CSV table of N, CA and C in Angstrom, one decimal:
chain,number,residue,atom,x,y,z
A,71,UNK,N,-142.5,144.0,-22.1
A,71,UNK,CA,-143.3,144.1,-23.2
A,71,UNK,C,-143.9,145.5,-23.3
A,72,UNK,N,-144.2,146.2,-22.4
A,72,UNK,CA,-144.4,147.9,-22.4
A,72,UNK,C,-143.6,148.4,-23.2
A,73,UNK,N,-142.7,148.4,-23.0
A,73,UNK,CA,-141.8,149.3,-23.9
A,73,UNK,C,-141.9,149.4,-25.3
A,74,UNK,N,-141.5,147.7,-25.8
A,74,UNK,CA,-141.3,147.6,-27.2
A,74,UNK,C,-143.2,148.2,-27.6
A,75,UNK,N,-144.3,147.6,-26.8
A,75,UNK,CA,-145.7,148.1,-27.3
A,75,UNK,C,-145.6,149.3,-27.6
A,76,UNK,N,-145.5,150.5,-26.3
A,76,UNK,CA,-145.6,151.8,-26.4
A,76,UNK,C,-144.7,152.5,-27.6
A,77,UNK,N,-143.7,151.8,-27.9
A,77,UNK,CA,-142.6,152.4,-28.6
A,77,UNK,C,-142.8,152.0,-30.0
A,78,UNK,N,-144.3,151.1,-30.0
A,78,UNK,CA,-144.5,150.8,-31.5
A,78,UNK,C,-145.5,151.6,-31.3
A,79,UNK,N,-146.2,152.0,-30.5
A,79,UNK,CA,-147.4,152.8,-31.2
A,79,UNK,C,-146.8,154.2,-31.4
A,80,UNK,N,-145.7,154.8,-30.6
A,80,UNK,CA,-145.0,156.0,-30.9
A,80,UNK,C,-144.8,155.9,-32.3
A,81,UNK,N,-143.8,154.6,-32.6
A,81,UNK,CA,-143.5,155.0,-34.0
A,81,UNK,C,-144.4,154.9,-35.2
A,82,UNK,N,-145.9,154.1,-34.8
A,82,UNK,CA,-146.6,154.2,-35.5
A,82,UNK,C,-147.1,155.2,-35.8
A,83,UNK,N,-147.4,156.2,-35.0
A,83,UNK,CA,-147.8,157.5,-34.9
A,83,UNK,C,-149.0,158.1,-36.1
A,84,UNK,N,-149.8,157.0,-35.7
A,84,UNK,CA,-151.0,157.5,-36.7
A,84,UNK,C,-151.1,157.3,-38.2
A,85,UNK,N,-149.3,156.9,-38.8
A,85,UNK,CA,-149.4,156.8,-40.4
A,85,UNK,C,-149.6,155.1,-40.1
A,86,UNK,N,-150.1,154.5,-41.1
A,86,UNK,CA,-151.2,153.0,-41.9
A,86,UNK,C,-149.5,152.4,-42.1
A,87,UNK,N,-148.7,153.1,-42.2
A,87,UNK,CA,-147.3,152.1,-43.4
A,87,UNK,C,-146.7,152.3,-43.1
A,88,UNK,N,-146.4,153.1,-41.6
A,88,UNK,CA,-145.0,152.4,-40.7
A,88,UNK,C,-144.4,151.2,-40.4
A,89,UNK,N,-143.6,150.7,-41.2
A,89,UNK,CA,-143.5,148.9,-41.1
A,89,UNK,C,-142.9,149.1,-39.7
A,90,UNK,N,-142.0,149.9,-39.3
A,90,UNK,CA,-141.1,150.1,-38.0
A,90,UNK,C,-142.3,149.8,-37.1
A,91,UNK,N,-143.2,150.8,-37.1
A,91,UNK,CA,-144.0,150.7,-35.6
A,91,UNK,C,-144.7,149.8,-35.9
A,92,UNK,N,-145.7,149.1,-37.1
A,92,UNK,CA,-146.1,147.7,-37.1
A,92,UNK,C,-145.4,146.5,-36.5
A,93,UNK,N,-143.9,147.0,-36.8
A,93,UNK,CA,-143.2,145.4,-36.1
A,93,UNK,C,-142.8,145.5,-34.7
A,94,UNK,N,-143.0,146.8,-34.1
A,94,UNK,CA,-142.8,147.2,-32.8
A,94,UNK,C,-144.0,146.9,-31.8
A,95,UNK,N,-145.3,147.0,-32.7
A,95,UNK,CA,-146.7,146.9,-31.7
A,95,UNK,C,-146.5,145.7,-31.9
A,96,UNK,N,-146.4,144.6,-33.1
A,96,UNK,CA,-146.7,143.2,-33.2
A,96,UNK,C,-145.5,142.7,-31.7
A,97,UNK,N,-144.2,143.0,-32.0
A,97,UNK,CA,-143.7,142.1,-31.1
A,97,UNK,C,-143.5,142.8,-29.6
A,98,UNK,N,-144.3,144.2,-29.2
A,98,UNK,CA,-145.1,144.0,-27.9
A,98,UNK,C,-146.2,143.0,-27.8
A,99,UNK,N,-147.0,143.1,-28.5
A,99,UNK,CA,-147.9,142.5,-28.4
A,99,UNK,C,-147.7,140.3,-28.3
A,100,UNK,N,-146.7,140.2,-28.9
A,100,UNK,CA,-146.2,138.8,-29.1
A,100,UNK,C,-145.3,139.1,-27.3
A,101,UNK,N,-144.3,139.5,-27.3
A,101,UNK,CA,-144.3,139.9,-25.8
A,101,UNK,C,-145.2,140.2,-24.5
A,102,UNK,N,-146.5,140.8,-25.0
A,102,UNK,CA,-147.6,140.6,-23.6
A,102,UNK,C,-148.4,139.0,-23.6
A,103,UNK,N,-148.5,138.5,-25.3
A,103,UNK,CA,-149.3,136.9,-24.5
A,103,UNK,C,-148.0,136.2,-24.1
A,104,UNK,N,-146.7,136.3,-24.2
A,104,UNK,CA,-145.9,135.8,-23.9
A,104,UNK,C,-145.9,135.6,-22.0
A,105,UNK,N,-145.8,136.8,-21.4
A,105,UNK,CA,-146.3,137.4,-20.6
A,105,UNK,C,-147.1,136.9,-19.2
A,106,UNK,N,-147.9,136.7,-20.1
A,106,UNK,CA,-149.4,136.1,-19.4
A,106,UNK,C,-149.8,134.7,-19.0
A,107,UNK,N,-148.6,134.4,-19.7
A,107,UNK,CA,-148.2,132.9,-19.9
A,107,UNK,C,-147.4,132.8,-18.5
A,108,UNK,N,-147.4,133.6,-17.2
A,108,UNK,CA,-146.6,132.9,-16.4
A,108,UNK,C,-147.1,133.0,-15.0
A,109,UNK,N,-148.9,132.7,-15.2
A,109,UNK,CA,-149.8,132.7,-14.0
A,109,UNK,C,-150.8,133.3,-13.9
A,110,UNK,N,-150.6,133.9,-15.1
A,110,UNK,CA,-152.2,135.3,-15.0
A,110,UNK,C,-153.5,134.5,-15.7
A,111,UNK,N,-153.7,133.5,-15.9
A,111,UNK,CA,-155.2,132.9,-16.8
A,111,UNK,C,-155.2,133.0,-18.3
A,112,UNK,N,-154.4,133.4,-18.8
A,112,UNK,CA,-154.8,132.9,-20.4
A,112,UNK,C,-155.9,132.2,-20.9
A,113,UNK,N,-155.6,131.1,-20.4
A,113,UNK,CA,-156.6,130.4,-21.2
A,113,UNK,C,-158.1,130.6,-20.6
A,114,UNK,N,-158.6,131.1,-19.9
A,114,UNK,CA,-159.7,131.7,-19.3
A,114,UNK,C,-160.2,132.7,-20.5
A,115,UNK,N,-159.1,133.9,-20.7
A,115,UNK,CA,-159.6,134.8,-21.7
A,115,UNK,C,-160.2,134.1,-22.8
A,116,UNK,N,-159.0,133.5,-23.6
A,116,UNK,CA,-159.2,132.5,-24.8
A,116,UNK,C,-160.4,131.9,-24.6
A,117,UNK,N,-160.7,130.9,-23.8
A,117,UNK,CA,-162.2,130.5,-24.0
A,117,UNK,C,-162.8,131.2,-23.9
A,118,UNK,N,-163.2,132.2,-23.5
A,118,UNK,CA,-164.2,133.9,-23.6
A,118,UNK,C,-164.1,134.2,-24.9
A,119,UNK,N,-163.1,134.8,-25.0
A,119,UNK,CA,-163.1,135.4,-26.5
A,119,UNK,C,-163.3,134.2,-27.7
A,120,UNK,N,-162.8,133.0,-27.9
A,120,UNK,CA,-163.2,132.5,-28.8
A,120,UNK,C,-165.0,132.0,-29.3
A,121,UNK,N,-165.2,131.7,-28.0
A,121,UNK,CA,-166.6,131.6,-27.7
A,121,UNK,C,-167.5,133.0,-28.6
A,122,UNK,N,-166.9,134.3,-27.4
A,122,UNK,CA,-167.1,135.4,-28.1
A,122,UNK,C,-167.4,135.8,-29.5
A,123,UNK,N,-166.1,135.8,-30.2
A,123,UNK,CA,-166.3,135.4,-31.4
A,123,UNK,C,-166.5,135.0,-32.5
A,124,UNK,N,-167.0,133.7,-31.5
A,124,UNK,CA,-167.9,133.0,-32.9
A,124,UNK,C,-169.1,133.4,-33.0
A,125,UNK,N,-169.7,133.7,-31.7
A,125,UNK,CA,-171.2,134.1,-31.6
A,125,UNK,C,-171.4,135.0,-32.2
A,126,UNK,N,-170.2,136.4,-31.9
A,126,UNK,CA,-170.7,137.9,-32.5
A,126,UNK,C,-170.0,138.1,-33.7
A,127,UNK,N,-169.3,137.1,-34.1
A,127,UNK,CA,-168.5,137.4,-35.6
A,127,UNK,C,-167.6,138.5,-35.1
A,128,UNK,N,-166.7,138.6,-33.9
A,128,UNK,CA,-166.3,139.5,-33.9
A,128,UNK,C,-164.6,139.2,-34.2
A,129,UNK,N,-163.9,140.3,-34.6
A,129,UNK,CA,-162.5,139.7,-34.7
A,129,UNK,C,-161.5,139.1,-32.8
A,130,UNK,N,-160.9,138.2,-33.2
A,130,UNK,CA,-160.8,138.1,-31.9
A,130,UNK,C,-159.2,139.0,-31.5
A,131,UNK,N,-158.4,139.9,-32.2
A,131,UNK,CA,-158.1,141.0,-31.6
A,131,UNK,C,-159.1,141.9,-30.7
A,132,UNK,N,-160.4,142.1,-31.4
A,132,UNK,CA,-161.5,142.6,-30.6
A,132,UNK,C,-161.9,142.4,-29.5
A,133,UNK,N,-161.9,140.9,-29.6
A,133,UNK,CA,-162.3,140.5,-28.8
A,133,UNK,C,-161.4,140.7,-27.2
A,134,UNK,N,-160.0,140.4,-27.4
A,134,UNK,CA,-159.1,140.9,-26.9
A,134,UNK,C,-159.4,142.1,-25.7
A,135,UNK,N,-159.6,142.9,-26.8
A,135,UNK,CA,-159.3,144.9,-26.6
A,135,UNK,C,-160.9,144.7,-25.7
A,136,UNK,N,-162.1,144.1,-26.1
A,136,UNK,CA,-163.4,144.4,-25.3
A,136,UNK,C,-163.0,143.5,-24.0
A,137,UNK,N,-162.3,142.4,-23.8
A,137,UNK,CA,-163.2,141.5,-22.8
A,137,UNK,C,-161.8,141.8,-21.7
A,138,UNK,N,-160.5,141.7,-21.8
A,138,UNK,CA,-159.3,141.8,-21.2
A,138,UNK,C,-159.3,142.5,-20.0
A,139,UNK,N,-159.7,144.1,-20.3
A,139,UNK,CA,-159.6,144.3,-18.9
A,139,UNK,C,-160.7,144.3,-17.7
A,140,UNK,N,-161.6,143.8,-18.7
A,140,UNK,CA,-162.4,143.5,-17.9
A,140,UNK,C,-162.7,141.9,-16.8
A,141,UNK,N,-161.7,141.6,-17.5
A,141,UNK,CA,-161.4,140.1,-16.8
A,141,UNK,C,-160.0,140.3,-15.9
A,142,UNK,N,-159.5,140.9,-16.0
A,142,UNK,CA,-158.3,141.2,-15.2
A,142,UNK,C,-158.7,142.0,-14.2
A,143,UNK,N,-159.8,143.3,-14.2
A,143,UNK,CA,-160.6,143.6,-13.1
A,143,UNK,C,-161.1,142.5,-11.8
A,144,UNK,N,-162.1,141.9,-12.9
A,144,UNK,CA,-162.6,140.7,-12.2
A,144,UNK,C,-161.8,139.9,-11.0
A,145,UNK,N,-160.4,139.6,-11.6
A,145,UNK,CA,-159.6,138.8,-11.1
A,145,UNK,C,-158.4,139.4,-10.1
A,146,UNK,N,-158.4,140.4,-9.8
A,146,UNK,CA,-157.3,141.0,-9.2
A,146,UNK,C,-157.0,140.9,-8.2
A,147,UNK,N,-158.1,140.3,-7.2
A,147,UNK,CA,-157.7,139.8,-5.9
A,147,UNK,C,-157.2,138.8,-6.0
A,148,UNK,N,-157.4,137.8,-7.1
A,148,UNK,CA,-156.6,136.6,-7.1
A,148,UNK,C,-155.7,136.2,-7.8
A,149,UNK,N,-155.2,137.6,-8.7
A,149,UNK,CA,-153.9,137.3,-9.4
A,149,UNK,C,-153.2,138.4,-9.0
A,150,UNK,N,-153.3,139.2,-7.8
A,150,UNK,CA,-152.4,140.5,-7.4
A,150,UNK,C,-151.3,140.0,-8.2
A,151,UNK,N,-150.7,139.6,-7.4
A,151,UNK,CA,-149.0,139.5,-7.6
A,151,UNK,C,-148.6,139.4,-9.4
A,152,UNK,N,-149.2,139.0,-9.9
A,152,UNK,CA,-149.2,138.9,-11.7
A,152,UNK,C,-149.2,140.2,-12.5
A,153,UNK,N,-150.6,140.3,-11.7
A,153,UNK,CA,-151.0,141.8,-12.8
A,153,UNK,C,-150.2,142.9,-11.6
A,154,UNK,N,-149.7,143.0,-10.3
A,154,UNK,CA,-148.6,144.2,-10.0
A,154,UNK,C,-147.8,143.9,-11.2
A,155,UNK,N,-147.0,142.8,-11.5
A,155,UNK,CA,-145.9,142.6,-12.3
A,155,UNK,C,-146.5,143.5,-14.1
A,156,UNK,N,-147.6,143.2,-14.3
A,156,UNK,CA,-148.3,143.7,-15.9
A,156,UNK,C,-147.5,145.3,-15.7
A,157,UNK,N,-148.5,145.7,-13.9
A,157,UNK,CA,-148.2,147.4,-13.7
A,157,UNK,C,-146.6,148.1,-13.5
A,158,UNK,N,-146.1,147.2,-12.9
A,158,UNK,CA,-144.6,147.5,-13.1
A,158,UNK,C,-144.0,147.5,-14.8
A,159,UNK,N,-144.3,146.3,-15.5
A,159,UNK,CA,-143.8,146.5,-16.8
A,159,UNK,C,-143.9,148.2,-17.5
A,160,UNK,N,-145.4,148.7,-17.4
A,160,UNK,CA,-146.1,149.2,-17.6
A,160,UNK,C,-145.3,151.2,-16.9
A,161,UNK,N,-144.3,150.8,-15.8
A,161,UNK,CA,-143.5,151.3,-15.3
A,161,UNK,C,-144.8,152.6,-14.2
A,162,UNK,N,-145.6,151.8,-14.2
A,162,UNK,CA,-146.6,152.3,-13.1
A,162,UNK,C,-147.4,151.5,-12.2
A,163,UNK,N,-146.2,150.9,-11.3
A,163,UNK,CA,-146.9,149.5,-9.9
A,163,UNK,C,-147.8,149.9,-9.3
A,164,UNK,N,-147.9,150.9,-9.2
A,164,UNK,CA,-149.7,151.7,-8.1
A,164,UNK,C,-150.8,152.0,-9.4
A,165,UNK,N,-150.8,152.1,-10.6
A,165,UNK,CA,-152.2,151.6,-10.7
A,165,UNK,C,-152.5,150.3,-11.8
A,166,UNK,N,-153.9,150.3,-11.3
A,166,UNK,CA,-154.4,148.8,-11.5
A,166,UNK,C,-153.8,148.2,-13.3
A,167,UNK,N,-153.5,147.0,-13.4
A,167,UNK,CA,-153.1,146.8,-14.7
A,167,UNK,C,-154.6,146.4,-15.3
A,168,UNK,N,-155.6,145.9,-15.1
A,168,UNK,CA,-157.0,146.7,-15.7
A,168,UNK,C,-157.4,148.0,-16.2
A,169,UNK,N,-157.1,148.8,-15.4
A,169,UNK,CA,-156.7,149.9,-16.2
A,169,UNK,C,-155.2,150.7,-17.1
A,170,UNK,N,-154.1,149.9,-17.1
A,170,UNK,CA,-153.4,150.0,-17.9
A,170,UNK,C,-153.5,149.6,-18.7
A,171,UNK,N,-154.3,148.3,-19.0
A,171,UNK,CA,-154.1,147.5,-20.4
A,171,UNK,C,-156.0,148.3,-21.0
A,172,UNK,N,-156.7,148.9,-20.3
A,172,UNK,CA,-157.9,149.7,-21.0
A,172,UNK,C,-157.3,150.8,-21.7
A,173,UNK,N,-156.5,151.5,-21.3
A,173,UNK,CA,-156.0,152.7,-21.7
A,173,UNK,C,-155.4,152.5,-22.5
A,174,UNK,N,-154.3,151.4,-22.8
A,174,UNK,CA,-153.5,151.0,-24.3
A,174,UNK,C,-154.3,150.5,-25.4
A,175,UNK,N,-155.8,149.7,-24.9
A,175,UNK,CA,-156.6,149.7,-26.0
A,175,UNK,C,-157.3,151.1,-26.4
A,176,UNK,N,-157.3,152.3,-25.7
A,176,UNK,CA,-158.1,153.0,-26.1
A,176,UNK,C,-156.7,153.5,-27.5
A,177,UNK,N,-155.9,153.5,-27.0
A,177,UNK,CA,-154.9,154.1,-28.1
A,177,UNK,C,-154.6,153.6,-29.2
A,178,UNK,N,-155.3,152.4,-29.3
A,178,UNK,CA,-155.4,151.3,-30.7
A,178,UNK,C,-155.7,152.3,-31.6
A,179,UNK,N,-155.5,152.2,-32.9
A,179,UNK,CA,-156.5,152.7,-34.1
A,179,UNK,C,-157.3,151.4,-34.4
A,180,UNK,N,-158.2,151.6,-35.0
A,180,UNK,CA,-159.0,150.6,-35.7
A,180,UNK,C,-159.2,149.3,-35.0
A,181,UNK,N,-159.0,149.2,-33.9
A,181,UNK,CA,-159.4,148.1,-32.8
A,181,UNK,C,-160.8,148.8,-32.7
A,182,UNK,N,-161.9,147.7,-32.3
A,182,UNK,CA,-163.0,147.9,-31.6
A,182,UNK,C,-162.8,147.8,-29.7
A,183,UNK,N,-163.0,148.8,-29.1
A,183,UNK,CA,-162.9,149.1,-27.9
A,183,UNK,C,-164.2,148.7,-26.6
A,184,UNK,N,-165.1,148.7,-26.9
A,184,UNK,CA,-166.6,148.4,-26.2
A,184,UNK,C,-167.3,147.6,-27.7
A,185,UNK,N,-168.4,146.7,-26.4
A,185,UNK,CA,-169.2,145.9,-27.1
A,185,UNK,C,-169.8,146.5,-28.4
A,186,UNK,N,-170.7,147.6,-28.0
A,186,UNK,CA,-171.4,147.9,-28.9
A,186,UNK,C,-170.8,148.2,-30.3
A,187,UNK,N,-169.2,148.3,-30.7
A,187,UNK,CA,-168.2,149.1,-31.6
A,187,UNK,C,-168.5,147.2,-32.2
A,188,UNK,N,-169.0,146.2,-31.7
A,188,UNK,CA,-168.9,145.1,-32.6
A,188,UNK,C,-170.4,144.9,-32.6
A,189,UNK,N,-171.3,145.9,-32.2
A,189,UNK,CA,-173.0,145.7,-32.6
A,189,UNK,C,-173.0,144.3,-31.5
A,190,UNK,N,-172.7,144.0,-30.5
A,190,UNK,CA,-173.2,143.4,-29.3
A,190,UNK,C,-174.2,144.4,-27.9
A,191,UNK,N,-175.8,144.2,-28.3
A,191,UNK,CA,-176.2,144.7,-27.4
A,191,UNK,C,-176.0,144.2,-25.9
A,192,UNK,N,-176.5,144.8,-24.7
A,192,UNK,CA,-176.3,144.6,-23.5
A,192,UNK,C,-177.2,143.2,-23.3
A,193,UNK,N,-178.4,143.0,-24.2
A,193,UNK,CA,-179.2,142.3,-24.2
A,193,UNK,C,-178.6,140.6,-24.4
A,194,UNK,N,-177.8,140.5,-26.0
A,194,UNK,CA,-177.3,140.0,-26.2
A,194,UNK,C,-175.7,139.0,-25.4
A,195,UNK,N,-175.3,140.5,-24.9
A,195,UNK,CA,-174.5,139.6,-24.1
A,195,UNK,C,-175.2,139.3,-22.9
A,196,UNK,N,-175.8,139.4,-22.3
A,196,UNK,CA,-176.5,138.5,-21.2
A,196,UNK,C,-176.7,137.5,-21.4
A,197,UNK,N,-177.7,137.1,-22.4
A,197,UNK,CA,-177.8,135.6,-23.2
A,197,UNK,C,-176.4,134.9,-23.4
A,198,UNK,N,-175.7,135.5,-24.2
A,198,UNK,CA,-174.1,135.2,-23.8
A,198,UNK,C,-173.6,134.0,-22.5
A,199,UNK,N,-173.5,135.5,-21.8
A,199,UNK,CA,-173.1,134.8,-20.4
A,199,UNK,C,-173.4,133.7,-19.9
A,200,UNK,N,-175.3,133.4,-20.2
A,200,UNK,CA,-175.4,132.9,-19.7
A,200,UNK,C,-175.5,131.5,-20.0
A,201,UNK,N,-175.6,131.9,-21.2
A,201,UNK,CA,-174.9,129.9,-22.0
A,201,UNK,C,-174.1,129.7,-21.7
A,202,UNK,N,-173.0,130.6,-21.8
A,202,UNK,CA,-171.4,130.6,-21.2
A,202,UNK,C,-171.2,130.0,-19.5
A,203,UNK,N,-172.0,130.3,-19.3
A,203,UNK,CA,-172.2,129.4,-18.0
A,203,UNK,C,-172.7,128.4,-17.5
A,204,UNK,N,-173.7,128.4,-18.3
A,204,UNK,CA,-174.6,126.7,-18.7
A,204,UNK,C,-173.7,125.5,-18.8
A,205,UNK,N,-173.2,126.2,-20.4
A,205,UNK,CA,-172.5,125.2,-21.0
A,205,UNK,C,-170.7,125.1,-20.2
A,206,UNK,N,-170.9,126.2,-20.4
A,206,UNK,CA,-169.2,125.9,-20.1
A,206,UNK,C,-168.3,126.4,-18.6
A,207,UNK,N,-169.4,126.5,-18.3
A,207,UNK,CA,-169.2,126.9,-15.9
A,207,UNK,C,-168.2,126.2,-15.6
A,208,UNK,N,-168.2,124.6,-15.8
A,208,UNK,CA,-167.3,124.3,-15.1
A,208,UNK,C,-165.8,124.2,-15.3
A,209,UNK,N,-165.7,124.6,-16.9
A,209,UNK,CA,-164.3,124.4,-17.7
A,209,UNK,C,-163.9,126.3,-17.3
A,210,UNK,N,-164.5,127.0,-17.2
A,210,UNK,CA,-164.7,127.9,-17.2
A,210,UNK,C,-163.8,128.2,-15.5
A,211,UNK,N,-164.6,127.6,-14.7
A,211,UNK,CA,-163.9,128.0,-13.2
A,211,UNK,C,-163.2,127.0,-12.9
A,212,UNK,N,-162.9,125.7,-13.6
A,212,UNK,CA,-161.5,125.5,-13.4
A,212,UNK,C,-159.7,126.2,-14.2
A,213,UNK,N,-160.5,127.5,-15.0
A,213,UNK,CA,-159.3,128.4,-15.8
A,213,UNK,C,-159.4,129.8,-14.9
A,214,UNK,N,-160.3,129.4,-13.8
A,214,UNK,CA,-160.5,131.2,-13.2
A,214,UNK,C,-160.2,131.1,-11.6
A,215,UNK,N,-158.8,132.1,-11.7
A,215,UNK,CA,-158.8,131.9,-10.2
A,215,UNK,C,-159.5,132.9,-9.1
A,216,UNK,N,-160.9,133.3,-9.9
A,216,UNK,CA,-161.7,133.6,-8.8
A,216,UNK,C,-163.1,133.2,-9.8
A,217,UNK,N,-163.8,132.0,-9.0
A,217,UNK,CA,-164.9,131.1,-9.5
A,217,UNK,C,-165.7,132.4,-9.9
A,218,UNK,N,-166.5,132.3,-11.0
A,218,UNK,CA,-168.4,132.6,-11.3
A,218,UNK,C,-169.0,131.8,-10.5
A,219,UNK,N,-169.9,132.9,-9.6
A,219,UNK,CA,-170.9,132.3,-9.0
A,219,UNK,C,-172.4,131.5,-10.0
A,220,UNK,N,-172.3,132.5,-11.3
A,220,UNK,CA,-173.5,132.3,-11.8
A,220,UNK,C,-173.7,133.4,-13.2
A,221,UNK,N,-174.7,132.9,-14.3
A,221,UNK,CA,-174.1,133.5,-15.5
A,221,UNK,C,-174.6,135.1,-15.0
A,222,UNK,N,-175.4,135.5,-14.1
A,222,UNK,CA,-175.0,136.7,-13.8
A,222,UNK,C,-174.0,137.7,-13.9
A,223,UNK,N,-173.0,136.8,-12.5
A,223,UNK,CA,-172.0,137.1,-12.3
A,223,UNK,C,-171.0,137.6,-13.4
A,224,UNK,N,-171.3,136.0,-14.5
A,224,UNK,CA,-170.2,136.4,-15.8
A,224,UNK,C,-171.0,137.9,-16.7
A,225,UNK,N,-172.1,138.1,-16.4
A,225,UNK,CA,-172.4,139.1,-17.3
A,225,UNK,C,-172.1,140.3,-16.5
A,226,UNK,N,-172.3,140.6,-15.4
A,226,UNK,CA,-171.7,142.0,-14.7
A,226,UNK,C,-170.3,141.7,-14.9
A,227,UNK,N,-169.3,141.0,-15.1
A,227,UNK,CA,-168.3,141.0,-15.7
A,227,UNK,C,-167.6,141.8,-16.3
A,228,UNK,N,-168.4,140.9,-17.6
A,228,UNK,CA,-168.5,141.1,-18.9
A,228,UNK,C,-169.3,142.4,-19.6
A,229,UNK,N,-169.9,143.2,-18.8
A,229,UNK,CA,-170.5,144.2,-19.1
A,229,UNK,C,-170.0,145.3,-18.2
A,230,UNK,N,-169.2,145.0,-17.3
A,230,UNK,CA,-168.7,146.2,-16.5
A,230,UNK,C,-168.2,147.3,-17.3
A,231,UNK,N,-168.7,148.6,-16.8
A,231,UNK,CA,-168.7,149.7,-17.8
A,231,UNK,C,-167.2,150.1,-18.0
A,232,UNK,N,-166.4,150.3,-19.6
A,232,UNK,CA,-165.0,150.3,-19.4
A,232,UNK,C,-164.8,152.1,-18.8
A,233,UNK,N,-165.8,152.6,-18.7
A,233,UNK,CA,-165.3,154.3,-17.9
A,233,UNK,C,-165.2,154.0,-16.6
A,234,UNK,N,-165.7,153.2,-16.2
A,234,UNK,CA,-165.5,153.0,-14.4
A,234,UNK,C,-164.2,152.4,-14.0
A,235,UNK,N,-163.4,151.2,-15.0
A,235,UNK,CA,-162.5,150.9,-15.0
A,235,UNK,C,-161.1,152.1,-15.9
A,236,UNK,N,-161.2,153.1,-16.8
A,236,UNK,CA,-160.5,153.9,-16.9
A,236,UNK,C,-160.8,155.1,-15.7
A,237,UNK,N,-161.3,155.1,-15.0
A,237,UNK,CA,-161.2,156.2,-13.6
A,237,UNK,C,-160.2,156.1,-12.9
């Protein structure tokens, strides 16, 4: 799924009406949830992000591009073997696929990239988390293979700064 992605944003190359590279990012993109689908948590993201936005009205492409690698950070000790396979696609096995899949959102156009690009303060997502954990803890860490201790936890998460993970 790297390939066809990268080779659609090449051919998108910045013009709005490249149908070529439109149908090259879409079926990377239809190739990475395809992907994900073979041990890495999906459905973990999905409940995050839908949750997400409904709360923040945010698109949930967005949603995507903010919350992703930051959950694949989260999770790395307990999905090595998955996300090596993301970084091999990626045709780079030594670094982290948290930060490969940060770096391919930064090269989005018109994706929102960090919270605040959908007007979610730091404040706000704290509150977040922590309903998210209230309410939905336990659906929540039976989709996560490495548990939330507590809606803290989901908010250092979920607020981990995306410059520390592109370093």
């Amino acid at each position: 799924f790297g390939d066809a992605f990268l080779l659609g944003l090449d051919a998108h190359g910045g013009e709005e009406k490249s149908v070529e590279g439109m149908e090259e990012v879409y079926l990377g993109g239809w190739m990475a949830v395809r992907a994900l689908f073979t041990g890495c948590y999906p459905a973990l993201g999905h409940l995050l992000q839908n949750h997400y936005s409904a709360r923040f009205s945010a698109h949930q492409g967005a949603c995507s591009a903010i919350l992703s690698p930051r959950l694949l950070r989260h999770h790395h000790t307990a999905t090595q073997p998955q996300q090596k396979r993301i970084s091999e696609i990626f045709g780079r096995p030594d670094v982290p696929a948290s930060k490969l899949v940060a770096q391919l959102v930064q090269k989005l156009p018109g994706v929102p990239k960090d919270h605040e690009d959908v007007g979610v303060s730091m404040e706000e997502l704290e509150k977040f988390a922590g309903w998210m954990f209230e309410t939905h803890g336990e659906r929540l860490n039976k989709l996560s293979p490495r548990k939330f201790e507590s809606g803290r936890e989901l908010f250092e998460v979920l607020a981990f700064p995306l410059e520390e993970i592109l370093r």
